[in-house]
Amino acid sequence: MRFSELAEVMEKLEEITGRIEMTNILVKLFLETPPEIIDKVIYLLQGKLAPEYKGIELGIAEKMLIRSLSLSSGVPAKRLEELYKKYGDMGDVAYKIISSRRAATLLAFMGKTEEELSVEEVYNTLMKVAKATGPDSQSVKIRLIAGLFNKASPLEAKYLARIILGALRLGVADMTILDALAIAFAKTKDARPIVERAYNLTSDLGEIARIIAEKGVSALKEVRIQVGRPVRPMLAERLPTPEEILRKLGGVCAAEYKYDGERIQAHKKGDHVVLFSRKLEEISGHYPDAIEIVRRHVLAKEAIVEAEGVAVDPDTGEMLPFQELMHRRRKYGVKEAMEKYPVTLFFFDVLYVDGVDMTLKPYPERRAMLEKIIRVGDRARLATQKIVKSVEELEEFFELAISEGCEGLVCKSLSGNAIYQAGVRGFLWIKFKRSYQSKMIEPIDVVIVGAFHGRGRRAGTYGGLLVAVYDKEADMFRTVCKVGSGFKDDDLAKLPKMLEPYRIPHKHPRVDSKMEADVWFVPHFVIEIIGDEITVSPIHTAAMGRIKPGAGLAIRFPRFTGKYREDKGPEDATTVEELVEMYKAQLKKIG
Amino acid sequence: MSFRFALSSANVFLNIVAAIKEIVDEAAFKISPEGVSLRAIDETKMAMVDLMLQNHFFDEFECTEESLIGLNMSEFHKVLKNSIKRGRQLTVNLPSSEAGMLTIHITNGARITHNVPLIGIEYSELPTLKLETTARLVVETDSMKEAVEAVSRYHDNIIFTATPDEFTVEARSERGSAKYTLTQMELINLEVDEDLVRSAYSAEYLKKIFKHKKLSPTIFLEFSSDGPLRVKYPLEEGVAELNYYLAPRLYE
């Protein structure tokens, strides 16, 4: 197949915005494409060489493309850079340059005419570019690309340049390609779900296309979930209120914590573990520790499981915000990041276990299987889950999730048809996230009323302090959070000694707490803390019932600012009134 | 498929491989009873390298039937470079003790043995380039290297001009221009059939082509107006040579 045919289709697609028209053009293209290269045509249409999960990237930036084009055309790189600044698109630059060039290869002097570019040649050459390594690889890549430009027509050059730079934005969505494949090869739209399911299980449009083009739609039914190949994740719809969520799910659901971390799909085959991100990129390299957790805690020879990876402070056991985990998203320093932000996996679903495709089983069965194959440990846990039947139960569980650092809940259908819908965003799973948020913009002064024993590096000192604000009206101290972050080693070393004189064997009568601390103190010391926001919480007693019945206010992701307010007595701490005012003043609608 | 050849100076072979790898990353040597040859065109089809080493160029040469030896030239060069020092000898053997490998011994007292993996290469005989050149000159390799380095800062297109009296290398752009002139006096030989012969070539390739003084201190240049350039490194007159061919830059 000539590359010019594909370039012409690309040109047409660029001018089209309607999905139906786009589909029709693709149907025609797919029928004209020899089945054995339809995968390559599809990858190129999407500006890639392979599905994301294979991690094959061209890695060519403008500079290198300019050098290739310069080598091919004889136009100095400086001039090309100027043109690029003027047009803002290397495709247009390539078009212009190749238009005004006369062929100047040796073949012309050998009495041979240059063959036209074929799709295979373009694909295979770009694959060589992607795979070139070693000391001379730069110059090899430049020559390979220049070789393509030497054979290209202006239009071909335009799309070559865009493909190479990853700037081919035709807007050909996966779903449009699936539509076109179903119409082209099954002649009926009924085949669409079969095509889509095969895609959702393999995450490889090219392969699906080849199967249907070569063997027909019935062969697609044979496509199976496979360890090592990412499955397109099931996604949750969103509803704003707990009432609507419960109604939609038939009055009862399994509510699961929605952790503020990275969704990880883990594939285990014996001792070999591969991890994929939500976008199906391989992320094994970022999470050597997660691989180890899966190896040790997933009790199956072969399995595909899903978990939320969350950074947990090794000293306090508290979950850290998502941003902390993003330190892992880099090529270097993974080891350091791993020590500083070790990941804990909260498993929430299982897609495959030892030969059994679990995606077709209902959620309760999958959860039961998950509970069976996960050996729970410190860093391998099951997503906290509760079966809820009322709005009140759902709200309370939601607030608990928020105060523990989660984003909210995912409410899952318990019905018999609640299968794992790979690649689908549907109402079998419904997100319950907050629609309001109260940012914390200034620190508050809190009184230390209790403490928790430390573990690990903090053994022998305190792992966290229970702190409270002052309720002037009742002359009580009401808890607002447990704080463990922000303490330096010096602080930790002196805390037990500093607090010892105030230690008492039971909760102080002026302290109101639902939380059971390991150690209690007479309210005396005041420290300054700040957090990300002030949230409604069922477990803290500050401003209980003021914002919401049965719930108080709490500080989310609190940390010590380093300031001991020795100048302040406990009654000088931030008051409940002030906290309520701060909450209201900063309350903003989100999402 | 079997052959064996030896050279008393391993360095010569190293320099040949270095000259080939400038143009092609992967290529195949053709080994026949007549000798060793290689003709390969680069990915851009703008440059070609053509090597001919007749059997009596070698100190020892045994070959009964033709074979093709595909190699990754950069890798091959790296392997040789680390083992070859002045005064060492080289023998190349096939079949090797290991399947799919080429065995190389480098000796001067101690013996270094390398087994280098062969690669499959789609081999198609390239047609011979028949050149009708109107300018022919013999020049010191270093002069050409110096000329290209001096002028290429102004433009990637380097213009070669030959008249019956002199040969010039120049480049020009808005940023300035430079010209390098060699008269009859500085040239070893100059033959020009027309009043003026002029053609332009890519500096990037010229730099690769003119850096092999170790192959030969003098080279033969041939070209015609808007025609390809041939650069010949003579290794042994009539017995061994390495040629580069380079397509011209054409103007609108």
Short mmCIF file of C-alpha atoms in Angstrom, two decimals, chain A residues 53-430:
data_model
loop_
_atom_site.label_atom_id
_atom_site.label_comp_id
_atom_site.label_asym_id
_atom_site.label_seq_id
_atom_site.Cartn_x
_atom_site.Cartn_y
_atom_site.Cartn_z
CA TYR A 53 1.50 -0.28 26.88
CA LYS A 54 4.37 -1.50 24.72
CA GLY A 55 6.18 1.73 25.46
CA ILE A 56 7.62 2.18 21.96
CA GLU A 57 8.35 5.84 21.39
CA LEU A 58 10.12 7.61 18.56
CA GLY A 59 11.71 10.17 20.83
CA ILE A 60 12.39 12.68 18.07
CA ALA A 61 12.24 16.38 18.92
CA GLU A 62 12.00 19.31 16.52
CA LYS A 63 15.77 19.83 16.49
CA MET A 64 16.46 16.35 15.20
CA LEU A 65 13.67 16.50 12.63
CA ILE A 66 15.11 19.78 11.38
CA ARG A 67 18.52 18.17 10.99
CA SER A 68 16.97 15.33 9.01
CA LEU A 69 15.03 17.67 6.79
CA SER A 70 18.13 19.79 6.30
CA LEU A 71 20.17 16.75 5.35
CA SER A 72 17.54 15.70 2.86
CA SER A 73 16.89 19.08 1.30
CA GLY A 74 20.17 20.93 1.64
CA VAL A 75 18.31 23.82 3.24
CA PRO A 76 20.34 24.96 6.24
CA ALA A 77 18.95 24.12 9.66
CA LYS A 78 18.93 27.81 10.59
CA ARG A 79 16.58 28.58 7.72
CA LEU A 80 14.30 25.70 8.69
CA GLU A 81 14.17 26.97 12.25
CA GLU A 82 13.07 30.37 10.96
CA LEU A 83 10.37 28.75 8.86
CA TYR A 84 9.25 26.72 11.85
CA LYS A 85 8.90 29.90 13.90
CA LYS A 86 6.88 31.44 11.10
CA TYR A 87 4.52 28.50 10.45
CA GLY A 88 4.48 26.94 13.90
CA ASP A 89 4.12 23.48 12.42
CA MET A 90 6.90 21.23 11.13
CA GLY A 91 4.37 19.55 8.82
CA ASP A 92 3.87 22.79 6.92
CA VAL A 93 7.61 23.44 6.86
CA ALA A 94 8.27 19.98 5.43
CA TYR A 95 5.56 20.48 2.82
CA LYS A 96 7.08 23.74 1.65
CA ILE A 97 10.65 22.49 1.64
CA ILE A 98 9.94 19.27 -0.21
CA SER A 99 7.80 21.16 -2.76
CA SER A 100 10.75 23.25 -3.90
CA ARG A 101 13.30 20.47 -4.01
CA ARG A 102 14.59 18.46 -6.91
CA ALA A 103 15.47 14.89 -6.27
CA ALA A 104 19.13 14.55 -5.52
CA THR A 105 19.88 10.98 -4.65
CA LEU A 106 22.41 8.73 -6.27
CA LEU A 107 19.66 6.52 -7.66
CA ALA A 108 18.83 9.19 -10.22
CA PHE A 109 22.36 8.76 -11.58
CA MET A 110 22.11 4.99 -11.62
CA GLY A 111 19.26 5.13 -14.08
CA LYS A 112 16.93 3.96 -11.37
CA THR A 113 13.79 5.76 -10.40
CA GLU A 114 13.04 6.13 -6.77
CA GLU A 115 10.27 3.79 -5.66
CA GLU A 116 7.29 5.41 -4.04
CA LEU A 117 7.02 5.25 -0.28
CA SER A 118 4.92 2.38 0.99
CA VAL A 119 3.12 2.20 4.33
CA GLU A 120 5.30 -0.77 5.29
CA GLU A 121 8.50 1.12 4.53
CA VAL A 122 7.42 4.14 6.56
CA TYR A 123 6.34 1.96 9.47
CA ASN A 124 9.42 -0.27 9.42
CA THR A 125 11.80 2.68 9.09
CA LEU A 126 10.16 4.51 11.99
CA MET A 127 10.37 1.33 14.03
CA LYS A 128 14.12 1.23 13.28
CA VAL A 129 14.35 4.85 14.43
CA ALA A 130 12.55 3.98 17.67
CA LYS A 131 14.84 1.04 18.33
CA ALA A 132 18.18 2.55 17.31
CA THR A 133 20.59 2.58 20.24
CA GLY A 134 24.30 2.96 20.76
CA PRO A 135 26.92 5.62 20.16
CA ASP A 136 25.98 6.40 16.55
CA SER A 137 22.22 6.15 17.07
CA GLN A 138 21.61 9.89 16.68
CA SER A 139 23.18 10.03 13.29
CA VAL A 140 21.52 6.75 12.27
CA LYS A 141 18.11 8.17 13.23
CA ILE A 142 18.73 11.36 11.30
CA ARG A 143 19.77 9.43 8.19
CA LEU A 144 16.79 7.08 8.42
CA ILE A 145 14.36 9.98 8.60
CA ALA A 146 16.17 11.94 5.88
CA GLY A 147 15.88 8.83 3.72
CA LEU A 148 12.10 8.93 4.09
CA PHE A 149 11.98 12.63 3.22
CA ASN A 150 14.09 11.97 0.14
CA LYS A 151 11.38 9.69 -1.21
CA ALA A 152 8.41 11.69 -0.02
CA SER A 153 6.04 13.92 -1.93
CA PRO A 154 5.23 17.25 -0.26
CA LEU A 155 1.99 15.88 1.18
CA GLU A 156 3.70 12.73 2.44
CA ALA A 157 6.45 14.85 3.97
CA LYS A 158 3.88 16.94 5.80
CA TYR A 159 2.29 13.96 7.53
CA LEU A 160 5.61 12.18 8.06
CA ALA A 161 6.88 15.21 9.97
CA ARG A 162 3.77 15.30 12.13
CA ILE A 163 3.80 11.57 12.85
CA ILE A 164 7.48 11.68 13.78
CA LEU A 165 7.01 14.58 16.18
CA GLY A 166 3.89 13.07 17.70
CA ALA A 167 1.96 16.08 16.42
CA LEU A 168 -0.54 14.28 14.23
CA ARG A 169 -3.80 15.48 15.65
CA LEU A 170 -6.47 14.03 13.43
CA GLY A 171 -8.88 13.46 16.28
CA VAL A 172 -9.44 9.87 15.27
CA ALA A 173 -10.71 8.47 18.54
CA ASP A 174 -10.51 4.80 19.49
CA MET A 175 -14.30 4.58 19.41
CA THR A 176 -14.48 5.91 15.85
CA ILE A 177 -11.99 3.29 14.72
CA LEU A 178 -14.02 0.57 16.45
CA ASP A 179 -17.18 1.79 14.68
CA ALA A 180 -15.43 1.78 11.33
CA LEU A 181 -14.00 -1.71 11.89
CA ALA A 182 -17.43 -3.11 12.79
CA ILE A 183 -19.06 -1.56 9.74
CA ALA A 184 -16.25 -2.48 7.35
CA PHE A 185 -15.81 -6.12 8.33
CA ALA A 186 -19.03 -7.23 10.00
CA LYS A 187 -21.34 -5.20 7.77
CA THR A 188 -23.61 -4.64 10.74
CA LYS A 189 -23.51 -2.40 13.77
CA ASP A 190 -24.57 -5.35 15.94
CA ALA A 191 -20.98 -6.51 15.90
CA ARG A 192 -19.86 -3.35 17.60
CA PRO A 193 -20.09 -4.69 21.20
CA ILE A 194 -17.99 -7.72 20.22
CA VAL A 195 -15.34 -5.51 18.65
CA GLU A 196 -15.35 -3.22 21.61
CA ARG A 197 -15.09 -5.98 24.19
CA ALA A 198 -12.13 -7.49 22.34
CA TYR A 199 -10.48 -4.08 22.37
CA ASN A 200 -11.19 -3.52 26.04
CA LEU A 201 -9.57 -6.82 26.92
CA THR A 202 -6.45 -6.40 24.75
CA SER A 203 -5.99 -2.61 24.62
CA ASP A 204 -4.55 -3.04 21.13
CA LEU A 205 -6.59 -1.54 18.28
CA GLY A 206 -4.12 -2.74 15.66
CA GLU A 207 -4.37 -6.34 16.73
CA ILE A 208 -8.16 -6.25 16.89
CA ALA A 209 -8.21 -4.79 13.39
CA ARG A 210 -5.99 -7.55 12.03
CA ILE A 211 -8.07 -10.30 13.58
CA ILE A 212 -11.35 -8.95 12.21
CA ALA A 213 -9.88 -8.11 8.80
CA GLU A 214 -8.15 -11.46 8.38
CA LYS A 215 -10.54 -13.87 10.12
CA GLY A 216 -13.81 -12.05 10.57
CA VAL A 217 -15.83 -10.98 13.54
CA SER A 218 -16.34 -14.49 14.93
CA ALA A 219 -12.61 -14.75 15.61
CA LEU A 220 -12.89 -11.70 17.85
CA LYS A 221 -15.18 -13.62 20.16
CA GLU A 222 -12.22 -15.87 20.92
CA VAL A 223 -10.15 -13.00 22.26
CA ARG A 224 -9.43 -13.62 25.94
CA ILE A 225 -8.12 -11.63 28.83
CA GLN A 226 -4.39 -12.28 29.11
CA VAL A 227 -1.87 -11.79 31.87
CA GLY A 228 0.69 -9.27 30.66
CA ARG A 229 -1.72 -7.25 28.56
CA PRO A 230 -3.44 -4.34 30.22
CA VAL A 231 -7.22 -4.41 30.38
CA ARG A 232 -8.92 -1.08 29.76
CA PRO A 233 -10.16 -0.08 33.20
CA MET A 234 -13.78 0.08 34.27
CA LEU A 235 -14.69 3.63 35.22
CA ALA A 236 -17.25 5.16 37.55
CA GLU A 237 -20.03 7.61 36.72
CA ARG A 238 -20.69 10.46 39.10
CA LEU A 239 -23.84 11.57 40.90
CA PRO A 240 -23.98 14.58 43.19
CA THR A 241 -26.05 13.36 46.15
CA PRO A 242 -26.13 10.21 48.27
CA GLU A 243 -29.89 9.97 47.68
CA GLU A 244 -29.46 9.75 43.90
CA ILE A 245 -26.60 7.27 44.27
CA LEU A 246 -28.56 4.92 46.47
CA ARG A 247 -31.65 5.18 44.30
CA LYS A 248 -29.63 4.37 41.19
CA LEU A 249 -28.07 1.33 42.88
CA GLY A 250 -31.37 -0.03 44.18
CA GLY A 251 -31.22 1.17 47.75
CA VAL A 252 -28.13 -0.77 48.72
CA CYS A 253 -24.50 -0.72 47.64
CA ALA A 254 -20.96 -1.51 48.61
CA ALA A 255 -19.26 1.77 49.43
CA GLU A 256 -15.48 1.69 49.05
CA TYR A 257 -12.94 4.30 50.00
CA LYS A 258 -11.76 6.24 46.98
CA TYR A 259 -8.08 6.66 47.81
CA ASP A 260 -6.11 9.67 46.71
CA GLY A 261 -3.39 7.71 44.90
CA GLU A 262 -2.53 6.14 41.59
CA ARG A 263 -4.69 3.41 40.13
CA ILE A 264 -2.49 0.42 39.37
CA GLN A 265 -3.35 -2.69 37.39
CA ALA A 266 -0.99 -5.47 38.45
CA HIS A 267 -0.36 -8.54 36.30
CA LYS A 268 1.25 -11.47 38.07
CA LYS A 269 2.60 -14.59 36.42
CA GLY A 270 4.56 -16.66 38.90
CA ASP A 271 7.17 -14.28 40.26
CA HIS A 272 6.94 -11.98 37.29
CA VAL A 273 4.90 -8.85 37.93
CA VAL A 274 4.07 -6.02 35.53
CA LEU A 275 2.24 -2.83 36.51
CA PHE A 276 0.14 -0.60 34.29
CA SER A 277 -1.25 2.87 34.91
CA ARG A 278 -4.82 3.97 34.38
CA LYS A 279 -3.75 5.11 30.91
CA LEU A 280 -2.25 1.64 30.32
CA GLU A 281 1.37 2.75 30.31
CA GLU A 282 3.78 0.35 31.90
CA ILE A 283 4.87 1.83 35.22
CA SER A 284 6.71 -1.14 36.74
CA GLY A 285 9.90 0.93 36.84
CA HIS A 286 8.36 3.51 39.16
CA TYR A 287 7.19 1.01 41.72
CA PRO A 288 9.72 -1.71 42.53
CA ASP A 289 8.19 -1.86 46.02
CA ALA A 290 4.66 -2.35 44.66
CA ILE A 291 5.96 -5.22 42.53
CA GLU A 292 7.36 -6.84 45.65
CA ILE A 293 4.03 -6.37 47.48
CA VAL A 294 2.13 -8.03 44.63
CA ARG A 295 4.64 -10.87 44.51
CA ARG A 296 4.25 -11.61 48.20
CA HIS A 297 0.64 -10.76 48.92
CA VAL A 298 -1.28 -11.96 45.89
CA LEU A 299 -1.79 -15.66 46.57
CA ALA A 300 -2.37 -16.90 43.04
CA LYS A 301 -0.04 -18.26 40.39
CA GLU A 302 -1.53 -15.98 37.79
CA ALA A 303 -3.67 -12.97 38.46
CA ILE A 304 -4.71 -9.54 37.30
CA VAL A 305 -5.69 -7.33 40.21
CA GLU A 306 -6.40 -3.66 40.63
CA ALA A 307 -5.24 -1.53 43.50
CA GLU A 308 -4.86 2.08 44.44
CA GLY A 309 -1.24 2.87 45.25
CA VAL A 310 -1.08 5.41 48.05
CA ALA A 311 1.95 7.09 49.59
CA VAL A 312 1.94 6.50 53.31
CA ASP A 313 4.18 8.32 55.74
CA PRO A 314 6.42 5.54 57.09
CA ASP A 315 6.71 7.29 60.45
CA THR A 316 3.10 8.00 61.20
CA GLY A 317 1.20 5.55 59.02
CA GLU A 318 -0.84 8.46 57.64
CA MET A 319 -1.82 8.63 54.00
CA LEU A 320 -0.15 11.43 52.08
CA PRO A 321 -1.75 13.48 49.31
CA PHE A 322 -1.51 12.27 45.72
CA GLN A 323 1.14 14.86 44.80
CA GLU A 324 3.64 13.11 47.06
CA LEU A 325 3.24 9.94 45.06
CA MET A 326 4.01 11.79 41.85
CA HIS A 327 7.61 12.06 43.03
CA ARG A 328 7.75 8.46 41.89
CA ARG A 329 6.98 9.41 38.32
CA ARG A 330 10.49 9.88 37.19
CA LYS A 331 13.32 7.92 35.70
CA TYR A 332 15.97 8.67 38.28
CA GLY A 333 15.89 8.69 42.02
CA VAL A 334 13.16 6.06 42.22
CA LYS A 335 15.07 4.41 45.02
CA GLU A 336 15.21 7.60 47.13
CA ALA A 337 11.56 8.36 46.42
CA MET A 338 10.71 4.78 47.35
CA GLU A 339 12.24 5.23 50.78
CA LYS A 340 10.71 8.62 51.37
CA TYR A 341 7.26 7.82 50.03
CA PRO A 342 6.78 4.06 50.27
CA VAL A 343 3.62 2.91 48.59
CA THR A 344 0.83 0.93 50.18
CA LEU A 345 -1.52 -0.96 47.90
CA PHE A 346 -5.24 -0.94 48.59
CA PHE A 347 -6.63 -3.76 46.45
CA PHE A 348 -10.13 -3.22 45.16
CA ASP A 349 -10.78 -5.61 42.27
CA VAL A 350 -9.69 -8.80 40.60
CA LEU A 351 -10.02 -9.42 36.85
CA TYR A 352 -8.38 -12.78 36.43
CA VAL A 353 -7.25 -15.64 38.66
CA ASP A 354 -5.53 -18.85 37.54
CA GLY A 355 -7.37 -19.42 34.30
CA VAL A 356 -10.67 -17.85 35.34
CA ASP A 357 -11.85 -14.66 33.68
CA MET A 358 -13.35 -12.81 36.65
CA THR A 359 -14.56 -9.86 34.58
CA LEU A 360 -17.76 -11.72 33.82
CA LYS A 361 -18.53 -12.39 37.50
CA PRO A 362 -20.61 -9.95 39.57
CA TYR A 363 -18.90 -7.60 41.99
CA PRO A 364 -19.71 -9.49 45.23
CA GLU A 365 -18.12 -12.60 43.79
CA ARG A 366 -15.05 -10.65 42.71
CA ARG A 367 -14.69 -9.02 46.11
CA ALA A 368 -14.98 -12.43 47.80
CA MET A 369 -12.26 -13.79 45.50
CA LEU A 370 -10.12 -10.74 46.21
CA GLU A 371 -10.44 -11.33 49.94
CA LYS A 372 -9.38 -14.91 49.35
CA ILE A 373 -6.25 -14.21 47.30
CA ILE A 374 -4.89 -11.13 49.06
CA ARG A 375 -2.79 -11.87 52.11
CA VAL A 376 -3.35 -8.66 54.02
CA GLY A 377 -0.28 -6.99 55.54
CA ASP A 378 1.02 -3.58 56.54
CA ARG A 379 1.44 -2.46 52.97
CA ALA A 380 -1.06 -4.76 51.26
CA ARG A 381 -4.59 -3.99 52.27
CA LEU A 382 -8.08 -4.32 50.96
CA ALA A 383 -9.93 -1.15 50.08
CA THR A 384 -12.05 -0.27 53.12
CA GLN A 385 -15.59 -1.27 52.25
CA LYS A 386 -18.98 -1.16 53.87
CA ILE A 387 -22.38 -2.34 52.71
CA VAL A 388 -24.69 0.63 53.18
CA LYS A 389 -28.46 0.77 53.00
CA SER A 390 -29.31 4.32 54.01
CA VAL A 391 -28.39 7.85 53.10
CA GLU A 392 -27.22 8.49 56.67
CA GLU A 393 -24.93 5.48 56.65
CA LEU A 394 -23.53 6.51 53.29
CA GLU A 395 -22.90 10.10 54.42
CA GLU A 396 -21.22 9.06 57.63
CA PHE A 397 -18.96 6.61 55.81
CA PHE A 398 -18.18 9.30 53.28
CA GLU A 399 -17.09 11.78 55.92
CA LEU A 400 -14.97 9.15 57.57
CA ALA A 401 -13.27 8.51 54.23
CA ILE A 402 -12.60 12.23 53.73
CA SER A 403 -11.17 12.73 57.19
CA GLU A 404 -8.84 9.78 56.66
CA GLY A 405 -7.40 11.46 53.60
CA CYS A 406 -9.51 9.83 50.89
CA GLU A 407 -11.13 11.66 48.02
CA GLY A 408 -14.55 10.20 48.70
CA LEU A 409 -16.26 6.93 47.93
CA VAL A 410 -16.92 4.65 45.01
CA CYS A 411 -20.36 3.10 45.40
CA LYS A 412 -20.64 -0.26 43.71
CA SER A 413 -23.68 -2.18 42.58
CA LEU A 414 -24.29 -5.49 44.34
CA SER A 415 -26.58 -6.82 41.63
CA GLY A 416 -26.04 -10.11 39.84
CA ASN A 417 -25.22 -8.35 36.56
CA ALA A 418 -22.58 -6.07 38.05
CA ILE A 419 -19.76 -7.47 35.91
CA TYR A 420 -16.42 -5.75 35.34
CA GLN A 421 -17.19 -3.57 32.34
CA ALA A 422 -13.71 -3.09 30.91
CA GLY A 423 -13.26 0.30 29.27
CA VAL A 424 -16.75 1.46 30.18
CA ARG A 425 -17.86 4.38 32.32
CA GLY A 426 -21.21 3.28 33.67
CA PHE A 427 -23.57 3.39 36.62
CA LEU A 428 -22.48 0.06 38.12
CA TRP A 429 -19.87 2.16 39.88
CA ILE A 430 -20.74 5.64 41.06
#
